[in-house]
mmCIF file of C-alpha atoms in Angstrom:
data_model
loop_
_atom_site.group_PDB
_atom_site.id
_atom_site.type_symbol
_atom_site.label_atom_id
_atom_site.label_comp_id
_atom_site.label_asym_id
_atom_site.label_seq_id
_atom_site.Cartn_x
_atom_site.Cartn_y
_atom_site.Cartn_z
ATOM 1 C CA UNK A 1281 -10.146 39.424 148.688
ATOM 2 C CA UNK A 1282 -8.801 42.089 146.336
ATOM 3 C CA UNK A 1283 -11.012 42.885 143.136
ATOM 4 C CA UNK A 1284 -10.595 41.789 139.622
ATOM 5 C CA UNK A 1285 -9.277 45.512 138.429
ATOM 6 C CA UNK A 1286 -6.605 45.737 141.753
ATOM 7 C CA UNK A 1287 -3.301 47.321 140.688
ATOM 8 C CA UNK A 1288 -0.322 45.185 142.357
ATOM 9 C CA UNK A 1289 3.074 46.227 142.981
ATOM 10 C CA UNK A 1290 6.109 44.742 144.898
ATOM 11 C CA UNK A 1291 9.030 46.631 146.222
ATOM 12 C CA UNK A 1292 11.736 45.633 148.642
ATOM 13 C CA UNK A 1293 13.561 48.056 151.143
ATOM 14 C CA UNK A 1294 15.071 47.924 155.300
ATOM 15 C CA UNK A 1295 14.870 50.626 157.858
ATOM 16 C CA UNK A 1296 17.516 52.627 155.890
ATOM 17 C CA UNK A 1297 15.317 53.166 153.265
ATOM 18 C CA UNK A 1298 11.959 52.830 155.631
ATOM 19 C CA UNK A 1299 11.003 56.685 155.462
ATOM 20 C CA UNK A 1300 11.899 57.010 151.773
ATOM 21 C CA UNK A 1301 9.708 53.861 150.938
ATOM 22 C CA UNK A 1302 7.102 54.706 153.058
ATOM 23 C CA UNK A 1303 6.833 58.084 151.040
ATOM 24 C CA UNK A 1304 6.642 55.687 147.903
ATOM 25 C CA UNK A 1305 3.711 53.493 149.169
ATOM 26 C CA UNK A 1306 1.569 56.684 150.487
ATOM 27 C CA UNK A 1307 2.158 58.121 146.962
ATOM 28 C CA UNK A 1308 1.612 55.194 144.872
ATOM 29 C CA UNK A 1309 -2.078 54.861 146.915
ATOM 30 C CA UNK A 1310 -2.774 58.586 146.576
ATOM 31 C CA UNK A 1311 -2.371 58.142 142.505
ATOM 32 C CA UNK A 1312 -4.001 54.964 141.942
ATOM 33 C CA UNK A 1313 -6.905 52.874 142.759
ATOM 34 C CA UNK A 1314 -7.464 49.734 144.027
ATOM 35 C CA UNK A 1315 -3.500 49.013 144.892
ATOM 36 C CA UNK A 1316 -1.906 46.683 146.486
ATOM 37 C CA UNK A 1317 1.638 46.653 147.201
ATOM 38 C CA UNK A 1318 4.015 43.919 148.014
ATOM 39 C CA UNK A 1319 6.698 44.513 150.914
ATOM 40 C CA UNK A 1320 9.777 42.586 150.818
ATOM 41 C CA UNK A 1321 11.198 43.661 154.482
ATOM 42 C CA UNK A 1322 15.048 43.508 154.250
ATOM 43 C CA UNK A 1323 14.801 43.630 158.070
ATOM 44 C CA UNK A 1324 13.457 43.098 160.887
ATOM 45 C CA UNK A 1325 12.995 46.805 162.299
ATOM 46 C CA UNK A 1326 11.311 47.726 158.556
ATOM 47 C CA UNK A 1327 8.607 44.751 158.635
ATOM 48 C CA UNK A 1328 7.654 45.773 162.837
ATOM 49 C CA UNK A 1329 6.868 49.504 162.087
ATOM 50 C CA UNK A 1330 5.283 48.787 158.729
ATOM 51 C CA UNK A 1331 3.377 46.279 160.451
ATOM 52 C CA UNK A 1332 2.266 48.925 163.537
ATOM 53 C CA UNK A 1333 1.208 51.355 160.845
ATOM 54 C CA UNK A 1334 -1.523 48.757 160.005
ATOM 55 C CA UNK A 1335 -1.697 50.279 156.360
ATOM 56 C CA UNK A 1336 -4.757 48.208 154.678
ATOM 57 C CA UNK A 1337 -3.021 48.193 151.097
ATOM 58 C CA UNK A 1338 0.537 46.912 152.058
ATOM 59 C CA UNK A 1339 1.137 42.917 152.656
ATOM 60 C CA UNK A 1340 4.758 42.813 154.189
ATOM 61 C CA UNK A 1341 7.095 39.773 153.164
ATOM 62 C CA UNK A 1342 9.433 38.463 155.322
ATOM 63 C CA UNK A 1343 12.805 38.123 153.545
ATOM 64 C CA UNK A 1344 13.231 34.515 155.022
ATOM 65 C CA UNK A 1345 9.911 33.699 153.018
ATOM 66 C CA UNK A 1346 11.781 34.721 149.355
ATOM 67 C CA UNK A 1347 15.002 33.491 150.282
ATOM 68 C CA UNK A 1348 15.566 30.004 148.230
ATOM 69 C CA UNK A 1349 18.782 27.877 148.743
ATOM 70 C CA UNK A 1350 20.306 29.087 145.543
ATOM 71 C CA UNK A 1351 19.743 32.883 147.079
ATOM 72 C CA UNK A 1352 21.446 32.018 150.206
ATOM 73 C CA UNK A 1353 24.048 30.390 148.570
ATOM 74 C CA UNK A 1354 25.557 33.507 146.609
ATOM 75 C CA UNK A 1355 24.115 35.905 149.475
ATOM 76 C CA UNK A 1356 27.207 36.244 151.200
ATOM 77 C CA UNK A 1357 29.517 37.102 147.967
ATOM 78 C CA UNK A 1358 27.150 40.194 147.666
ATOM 79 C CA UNK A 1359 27.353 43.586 149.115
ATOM 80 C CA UNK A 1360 24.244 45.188 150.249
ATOM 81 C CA UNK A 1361 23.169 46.908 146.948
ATOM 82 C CA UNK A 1362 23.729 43.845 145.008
ATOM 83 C CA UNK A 1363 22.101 41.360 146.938
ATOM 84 C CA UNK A 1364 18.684 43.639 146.800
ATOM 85 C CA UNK A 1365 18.753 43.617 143.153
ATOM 86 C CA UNK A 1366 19.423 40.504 142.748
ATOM 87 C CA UNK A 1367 16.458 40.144 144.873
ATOM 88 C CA UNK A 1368 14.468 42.987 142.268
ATOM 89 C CA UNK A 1369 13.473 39.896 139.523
ATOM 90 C CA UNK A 1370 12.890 37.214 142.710
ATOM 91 C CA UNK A 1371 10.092 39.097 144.992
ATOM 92 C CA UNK A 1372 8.087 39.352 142.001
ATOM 93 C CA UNK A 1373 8.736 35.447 140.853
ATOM 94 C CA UNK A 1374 7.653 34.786 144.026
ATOM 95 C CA UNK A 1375 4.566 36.476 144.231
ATOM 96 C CA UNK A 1376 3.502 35.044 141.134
ATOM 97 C CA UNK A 1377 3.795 32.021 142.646
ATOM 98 C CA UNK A 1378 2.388 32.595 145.716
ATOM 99 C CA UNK A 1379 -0.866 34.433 144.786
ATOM 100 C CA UNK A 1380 -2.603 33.269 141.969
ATOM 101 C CA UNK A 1381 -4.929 36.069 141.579
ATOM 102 C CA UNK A 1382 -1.920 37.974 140.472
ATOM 103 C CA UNK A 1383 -2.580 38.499 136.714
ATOM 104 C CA UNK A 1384 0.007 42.075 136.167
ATOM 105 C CA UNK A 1385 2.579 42.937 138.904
ATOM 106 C CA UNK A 1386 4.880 45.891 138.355
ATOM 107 C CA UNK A 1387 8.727 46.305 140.884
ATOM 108 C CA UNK A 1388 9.108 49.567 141.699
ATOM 109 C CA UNK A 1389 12.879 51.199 143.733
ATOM 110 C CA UNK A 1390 11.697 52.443 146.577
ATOM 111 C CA UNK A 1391 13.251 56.010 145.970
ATOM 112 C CA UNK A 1392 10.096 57.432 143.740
ATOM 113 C CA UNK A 1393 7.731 59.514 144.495
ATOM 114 C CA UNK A 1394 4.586 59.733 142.138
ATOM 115 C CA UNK A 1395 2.936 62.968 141.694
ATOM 116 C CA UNK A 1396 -0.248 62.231 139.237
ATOM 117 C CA UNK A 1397 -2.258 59.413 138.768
ATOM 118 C CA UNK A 1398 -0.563 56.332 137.110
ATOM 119 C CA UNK A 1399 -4.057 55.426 135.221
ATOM 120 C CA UNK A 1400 -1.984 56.979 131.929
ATOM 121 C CA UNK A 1401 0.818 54.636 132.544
ATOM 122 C CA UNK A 1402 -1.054 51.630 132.442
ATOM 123 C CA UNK A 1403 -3.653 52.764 129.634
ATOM 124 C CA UNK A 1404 -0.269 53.248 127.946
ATOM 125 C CA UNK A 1405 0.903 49.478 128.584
ATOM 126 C CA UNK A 1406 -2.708 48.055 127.897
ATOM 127 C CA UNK A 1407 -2.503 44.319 127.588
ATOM 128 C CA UNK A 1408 1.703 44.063 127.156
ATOM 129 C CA UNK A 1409 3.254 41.328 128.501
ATOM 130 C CA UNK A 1410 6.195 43.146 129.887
ATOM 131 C CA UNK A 1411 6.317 47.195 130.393
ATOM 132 C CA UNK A 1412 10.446 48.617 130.940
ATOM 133 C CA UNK A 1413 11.759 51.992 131.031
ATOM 134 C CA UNK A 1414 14.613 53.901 129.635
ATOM 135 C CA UNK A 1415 17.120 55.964 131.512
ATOM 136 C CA UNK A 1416 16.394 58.405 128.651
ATOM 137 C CA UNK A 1417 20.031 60.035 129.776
ATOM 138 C CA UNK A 1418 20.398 63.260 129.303
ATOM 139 C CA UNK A 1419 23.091 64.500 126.176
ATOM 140 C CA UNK A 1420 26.003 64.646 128.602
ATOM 141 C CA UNK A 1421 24.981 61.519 130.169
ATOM 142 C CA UNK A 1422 24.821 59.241 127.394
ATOM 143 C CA UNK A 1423 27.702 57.293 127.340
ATOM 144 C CA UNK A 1424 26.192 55.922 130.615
ATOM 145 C CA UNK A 1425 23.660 54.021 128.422
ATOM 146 C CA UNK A 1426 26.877 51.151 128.552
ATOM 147 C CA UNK A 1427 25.832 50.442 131.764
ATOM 148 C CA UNK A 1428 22.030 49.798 130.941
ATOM 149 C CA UNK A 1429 19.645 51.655 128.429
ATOM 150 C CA UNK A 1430 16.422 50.784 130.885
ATOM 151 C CA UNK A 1431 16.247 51.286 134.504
ATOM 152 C CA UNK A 1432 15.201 49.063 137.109
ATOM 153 C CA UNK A 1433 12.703 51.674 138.432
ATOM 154 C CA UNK A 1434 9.420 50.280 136.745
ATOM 155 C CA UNK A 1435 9.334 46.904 135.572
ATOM 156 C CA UNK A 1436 6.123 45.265 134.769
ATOM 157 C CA UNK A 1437 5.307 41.372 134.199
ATOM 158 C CA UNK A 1438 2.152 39.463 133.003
ATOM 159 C CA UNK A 1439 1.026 36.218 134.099
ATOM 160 C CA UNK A 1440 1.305 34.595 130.721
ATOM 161 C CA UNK A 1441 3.889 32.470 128.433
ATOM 162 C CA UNK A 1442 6.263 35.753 127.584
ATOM 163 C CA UNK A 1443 5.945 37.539 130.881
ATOM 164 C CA UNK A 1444 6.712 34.454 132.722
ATOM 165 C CA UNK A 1445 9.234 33.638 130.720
ATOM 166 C CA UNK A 1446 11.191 36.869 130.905
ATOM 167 C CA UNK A 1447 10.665 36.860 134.312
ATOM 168 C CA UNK A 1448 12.349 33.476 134.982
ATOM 169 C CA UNK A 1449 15.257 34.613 132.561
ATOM 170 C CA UNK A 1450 16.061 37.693 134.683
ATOM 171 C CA UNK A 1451 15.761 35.982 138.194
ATOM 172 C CA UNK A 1452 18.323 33.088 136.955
ATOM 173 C CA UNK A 1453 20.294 35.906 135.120
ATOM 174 C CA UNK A 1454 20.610 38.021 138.657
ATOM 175 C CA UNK A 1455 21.136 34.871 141.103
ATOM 176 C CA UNK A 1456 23.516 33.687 138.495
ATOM 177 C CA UNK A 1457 25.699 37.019 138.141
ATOM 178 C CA UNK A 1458 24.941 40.381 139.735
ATOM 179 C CA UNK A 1459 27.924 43.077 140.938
ATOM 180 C CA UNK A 1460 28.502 46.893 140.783
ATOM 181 C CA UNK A 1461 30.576 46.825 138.337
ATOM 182 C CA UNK A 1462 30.580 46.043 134.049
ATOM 183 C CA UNK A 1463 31.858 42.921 133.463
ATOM 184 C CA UNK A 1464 31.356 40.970 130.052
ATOM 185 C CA UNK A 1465 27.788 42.486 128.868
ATOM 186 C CA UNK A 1466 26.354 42.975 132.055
ATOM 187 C CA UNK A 1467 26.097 45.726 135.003
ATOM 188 C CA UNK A 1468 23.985 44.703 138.040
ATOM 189 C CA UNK A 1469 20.555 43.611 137.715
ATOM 190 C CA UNK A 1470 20.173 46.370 134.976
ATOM 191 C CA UNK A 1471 21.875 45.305 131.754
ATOM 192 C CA UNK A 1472 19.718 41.809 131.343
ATOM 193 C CA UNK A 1473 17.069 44.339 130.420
ATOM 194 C CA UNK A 1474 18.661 45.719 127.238
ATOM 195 C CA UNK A 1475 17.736 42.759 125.029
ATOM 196 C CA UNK A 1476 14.546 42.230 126.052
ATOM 197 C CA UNK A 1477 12.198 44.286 123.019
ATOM 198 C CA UNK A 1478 14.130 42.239 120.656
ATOM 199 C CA UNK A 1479 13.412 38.935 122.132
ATOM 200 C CA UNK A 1480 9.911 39.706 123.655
ATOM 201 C CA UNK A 1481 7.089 40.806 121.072
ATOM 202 C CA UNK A 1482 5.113 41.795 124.296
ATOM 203 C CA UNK A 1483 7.733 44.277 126.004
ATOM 204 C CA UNK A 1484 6.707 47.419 126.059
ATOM 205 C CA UNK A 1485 8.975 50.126 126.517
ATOM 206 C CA UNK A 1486 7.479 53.360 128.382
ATOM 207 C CA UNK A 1487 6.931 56.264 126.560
ATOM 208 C CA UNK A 1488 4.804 58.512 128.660
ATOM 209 C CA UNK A 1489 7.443 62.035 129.217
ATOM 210 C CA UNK A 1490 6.066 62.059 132.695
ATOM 211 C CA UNK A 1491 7.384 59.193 133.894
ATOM 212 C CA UNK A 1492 10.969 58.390 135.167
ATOM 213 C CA UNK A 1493 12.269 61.266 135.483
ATOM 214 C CA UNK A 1494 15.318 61.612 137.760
ATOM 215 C CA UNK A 1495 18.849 63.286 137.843
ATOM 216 C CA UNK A 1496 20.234 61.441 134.994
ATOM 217 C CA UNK A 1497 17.661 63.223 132.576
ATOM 218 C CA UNK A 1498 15.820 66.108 133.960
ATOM 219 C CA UNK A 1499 18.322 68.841 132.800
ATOM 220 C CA UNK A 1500 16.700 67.816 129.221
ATOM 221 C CA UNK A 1501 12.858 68.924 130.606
ATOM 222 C CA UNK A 1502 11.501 72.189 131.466
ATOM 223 C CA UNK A 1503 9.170 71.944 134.814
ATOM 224 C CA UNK A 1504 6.967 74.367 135.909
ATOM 225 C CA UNK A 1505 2.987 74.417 137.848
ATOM 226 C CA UNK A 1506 -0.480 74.410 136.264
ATOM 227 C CA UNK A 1507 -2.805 76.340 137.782
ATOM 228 C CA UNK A 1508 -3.836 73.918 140.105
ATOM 229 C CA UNK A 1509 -0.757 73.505 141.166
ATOM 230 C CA UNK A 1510 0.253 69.918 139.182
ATOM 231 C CA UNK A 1511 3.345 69.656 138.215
ATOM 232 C CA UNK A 1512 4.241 69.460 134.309
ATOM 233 C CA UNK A 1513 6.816 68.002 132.405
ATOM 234 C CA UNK A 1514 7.091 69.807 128.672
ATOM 235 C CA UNK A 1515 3.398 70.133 129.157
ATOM 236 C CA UNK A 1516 2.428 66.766 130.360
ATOM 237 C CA UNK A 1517 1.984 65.790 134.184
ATOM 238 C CA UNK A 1518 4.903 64.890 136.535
ATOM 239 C CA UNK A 1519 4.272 60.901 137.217
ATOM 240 C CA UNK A 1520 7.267 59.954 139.112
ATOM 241 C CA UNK A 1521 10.602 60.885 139.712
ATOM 242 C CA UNK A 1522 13.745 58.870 140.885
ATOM 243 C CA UNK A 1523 14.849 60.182 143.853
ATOM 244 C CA UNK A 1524 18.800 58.937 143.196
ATOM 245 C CA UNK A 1525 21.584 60.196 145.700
ATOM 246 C CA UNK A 1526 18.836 61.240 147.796
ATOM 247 C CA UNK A 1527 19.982 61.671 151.516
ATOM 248 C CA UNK A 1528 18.487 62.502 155.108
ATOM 249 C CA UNK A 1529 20.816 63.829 157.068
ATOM 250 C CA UNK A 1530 21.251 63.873 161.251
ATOM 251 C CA UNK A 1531 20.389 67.385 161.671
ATOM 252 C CA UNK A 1532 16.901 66.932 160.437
ATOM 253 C CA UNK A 1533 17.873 68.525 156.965
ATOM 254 C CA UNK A 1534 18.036 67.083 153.395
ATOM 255 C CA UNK A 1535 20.691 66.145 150.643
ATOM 256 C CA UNK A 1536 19.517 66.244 146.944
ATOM 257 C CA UNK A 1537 22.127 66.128 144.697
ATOM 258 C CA UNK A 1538 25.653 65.798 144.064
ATOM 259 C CA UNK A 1539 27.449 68.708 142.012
ATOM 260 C CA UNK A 1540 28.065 66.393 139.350
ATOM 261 C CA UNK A 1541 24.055 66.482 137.886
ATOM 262 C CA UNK A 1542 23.375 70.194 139.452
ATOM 263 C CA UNK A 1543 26.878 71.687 138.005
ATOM 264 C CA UNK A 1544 25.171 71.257 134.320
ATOM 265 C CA UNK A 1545 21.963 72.788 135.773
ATOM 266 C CA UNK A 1546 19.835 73.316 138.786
ATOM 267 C CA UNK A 1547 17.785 70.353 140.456
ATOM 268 C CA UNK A 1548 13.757 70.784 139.532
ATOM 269 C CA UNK A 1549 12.887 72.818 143.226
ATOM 270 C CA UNK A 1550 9.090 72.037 143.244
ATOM 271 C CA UNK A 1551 9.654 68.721 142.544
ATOM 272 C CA UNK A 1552 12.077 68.420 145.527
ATOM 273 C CA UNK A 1553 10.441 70.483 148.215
ATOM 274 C CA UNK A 1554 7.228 68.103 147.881
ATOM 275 C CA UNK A 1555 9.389 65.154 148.099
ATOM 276 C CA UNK A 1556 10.952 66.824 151.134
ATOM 277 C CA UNK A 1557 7.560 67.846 152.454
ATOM 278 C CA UNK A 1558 6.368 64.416 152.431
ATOM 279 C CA UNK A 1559 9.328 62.629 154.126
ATOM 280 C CA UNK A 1560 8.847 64.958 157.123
ATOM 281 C CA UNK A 1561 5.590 63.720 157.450
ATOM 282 C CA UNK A 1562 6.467 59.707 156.758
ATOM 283 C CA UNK A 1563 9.400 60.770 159.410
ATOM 284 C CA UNK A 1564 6.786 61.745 162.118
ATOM 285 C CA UNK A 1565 4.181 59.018 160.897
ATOM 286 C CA UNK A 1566 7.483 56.514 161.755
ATOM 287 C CA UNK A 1567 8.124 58.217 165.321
ATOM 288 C CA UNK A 1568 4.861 57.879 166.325
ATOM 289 C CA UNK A 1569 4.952 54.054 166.498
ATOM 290 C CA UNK A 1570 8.927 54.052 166.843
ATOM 291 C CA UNK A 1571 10.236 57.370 168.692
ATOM 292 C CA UNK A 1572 13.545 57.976 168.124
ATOM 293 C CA UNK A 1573 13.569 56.237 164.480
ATOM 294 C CA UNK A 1574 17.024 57.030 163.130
ATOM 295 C CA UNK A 1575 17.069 54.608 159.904
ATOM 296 C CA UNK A 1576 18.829 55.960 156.813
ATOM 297 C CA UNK A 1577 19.706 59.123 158.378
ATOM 298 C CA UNK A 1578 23.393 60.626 157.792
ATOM 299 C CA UNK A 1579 26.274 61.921 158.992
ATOM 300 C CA UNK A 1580 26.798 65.506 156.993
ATOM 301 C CA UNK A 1581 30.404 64.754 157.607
ATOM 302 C CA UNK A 1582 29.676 61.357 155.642
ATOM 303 C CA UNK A 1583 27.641 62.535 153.108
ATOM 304 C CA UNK A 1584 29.724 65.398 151.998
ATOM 305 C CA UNK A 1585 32.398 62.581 151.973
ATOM 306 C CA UNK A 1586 30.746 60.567 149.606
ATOM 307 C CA UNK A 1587 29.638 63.669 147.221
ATOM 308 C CA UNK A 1588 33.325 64.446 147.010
ATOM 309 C CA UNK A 1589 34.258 60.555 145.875
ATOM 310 C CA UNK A 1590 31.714 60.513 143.573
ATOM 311 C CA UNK A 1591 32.673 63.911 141.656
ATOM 312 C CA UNK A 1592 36.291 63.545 142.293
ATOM 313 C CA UNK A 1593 37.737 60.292 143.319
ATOM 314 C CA UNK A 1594 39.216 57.906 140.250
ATOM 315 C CA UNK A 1595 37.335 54.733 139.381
ATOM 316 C CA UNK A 1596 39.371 52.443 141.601
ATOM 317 C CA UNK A 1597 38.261 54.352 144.532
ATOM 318 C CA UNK A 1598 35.077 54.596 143.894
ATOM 319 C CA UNK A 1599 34.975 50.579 143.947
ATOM 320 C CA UNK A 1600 36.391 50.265 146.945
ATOM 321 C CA UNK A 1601 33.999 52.985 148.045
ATOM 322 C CA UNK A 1602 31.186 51.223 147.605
ATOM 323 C CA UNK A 1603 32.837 48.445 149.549
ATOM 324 C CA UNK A 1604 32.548 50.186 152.614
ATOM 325 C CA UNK A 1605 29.937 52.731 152.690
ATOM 326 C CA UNK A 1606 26.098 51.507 152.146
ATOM 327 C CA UNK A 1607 24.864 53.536 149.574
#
């Protein structure tokens, strides 16, 4: 039985995102103690070769376990994306439920990567009933703040009257209502977030400058090495960073970024060639209990595809875009 002072966490991902999540876990553990994380396996093939890697701090979920009526009702009117957020607000309702030893559980995407320990994070949140994060956009950025001020990256609930209540909100919200696309106040699972320091006295909203960093903001930070080697933000320790648009490709190479965040300036190298390191290792940790694992790897013909729709193609494109191709 876990102790008193474990750290949970739930996240949700299939075999396309298998090696990317599996970085996540194997980070999150390396940064924090006493952790246990949640695994809501969107497939079949994710839940078998998380389950042969027999890691003692991961619980996998089945998906059949979470799914409700009211989830497989509005399943099929949702692409992929769409049905696993709508799914980001239910895995942790669910857990709540299901273990009651669950006082604090924090969602996390399954595209981080933490590089410090997350003990500052939750110092930082102390007892808060809920703990969000802002996209913090970047200048250039910030008319994207329409689409959501916080990100779904981090989201933290407490077992008591606000958390639970917030909680509940957001997972009727999403089941409700949740699409790629702004429509009448809300954008995915993302938007239901913006009200929430104005209607919870217990949200806290994420200050720490190490944390949540990804392409949408970096171009605002200055990065460099201690002498140990840690990386800094403006001083203070890299956390995590959102690996967004993040692709393996077929030839056993990488993707980072579209020309669209590195045209304004450079991606952060160090922080990328660690991430990079560390999937090559989750890649041969996967092949060693399933050789000739190809989940989430890419065409380069496809991805440079995609790179050019998202710089260049007009907004009705892009919809039908994401129709089609499972981003």
């Amino acid at each position: 039985m876990p102790s008193s002072n474990t750290r949970y966490f739930c996240t949700l991902f299939d075999s396309g995102y298998l090696i990317k999540g599996l970085s996540m876990l194997r980070s999150v553990h390396r940064h924090c103690d006493n952790v246990r994380i949640f695994v809501l396996c969107m497939d079949g093939e994710a839940q078998r070769i998380l389950e042969k890697l027999q890691l003692p701090y991961v619980t996998c979920i089945p998906l059949a376990d979470v799914e409700t009526d009211e989830l497989l009702k509005v399943k099929p009117d949702r692409g992929v994306a769409e049905y696993c957020w709508t799914l980001s607000p239910c895995l942790p309702w669910y857990l709540l439920q299901t273990y009651p030893q669950i006082d604090f559980i924090t969602y996390l995407d399954a595209d981080l990567l933490f590089y410090s320990s997350l003990q500052p994070l939750f110092e930082e949140i102390a007892d808060a009933s809920i703990a969000i994060i802002e996209h913090r956009f970047s200048p250039r950025l910030q008319d994207r703040i329409v689409n959501g001020r916080f990100c779904v990256e981090w989201v933290s609930f407490r077992r008591d009257d606000q958390g639970m209540s917030c909680l509940s909100r957001w997972r009727e919200q999403c089941i409700e209502w949740c699409y790629y696309r702004l429509e009448e106040g809300r954008m995915g699972d993302q938007k239901y977030l913006d009200p929430w320091p104005e209607l919870y006295s217990g949200c806290h909203i994420i200050m720490h400058p190490g944390a949540g960093i990804a392409p949408w903001n970096y171009s605002q930070y200055q990065f460099a090495c201690d002498s140990e080697g840690n990386i800094m933000v403006d001083g203070t320790p890299l956390l995590f960073y959102h690996f967004h648009q993040f692709q393996l490709l077929d030839d056993g190479s990488f993707d980072r970024l579209s020309t669209f965040y590195t045209a304004e300036r450079p991606e952060p190298g160090q922080v990328y060639e660690r991430y990079e390191a560390d999937l090559k290792l989750r890649i041969a940790e996967v092949r060693a209990v399933a050789p000739g694992f190809r989940g989430g790897f890419k065409r380069i013909g496809k991805v440079r595809g995609r790179r050019w729709v998202q710089r260049f193609a007009p907004r009705w494109l892009k919809d039908l875009a994401r129709k089609v191709i499972r981003y």
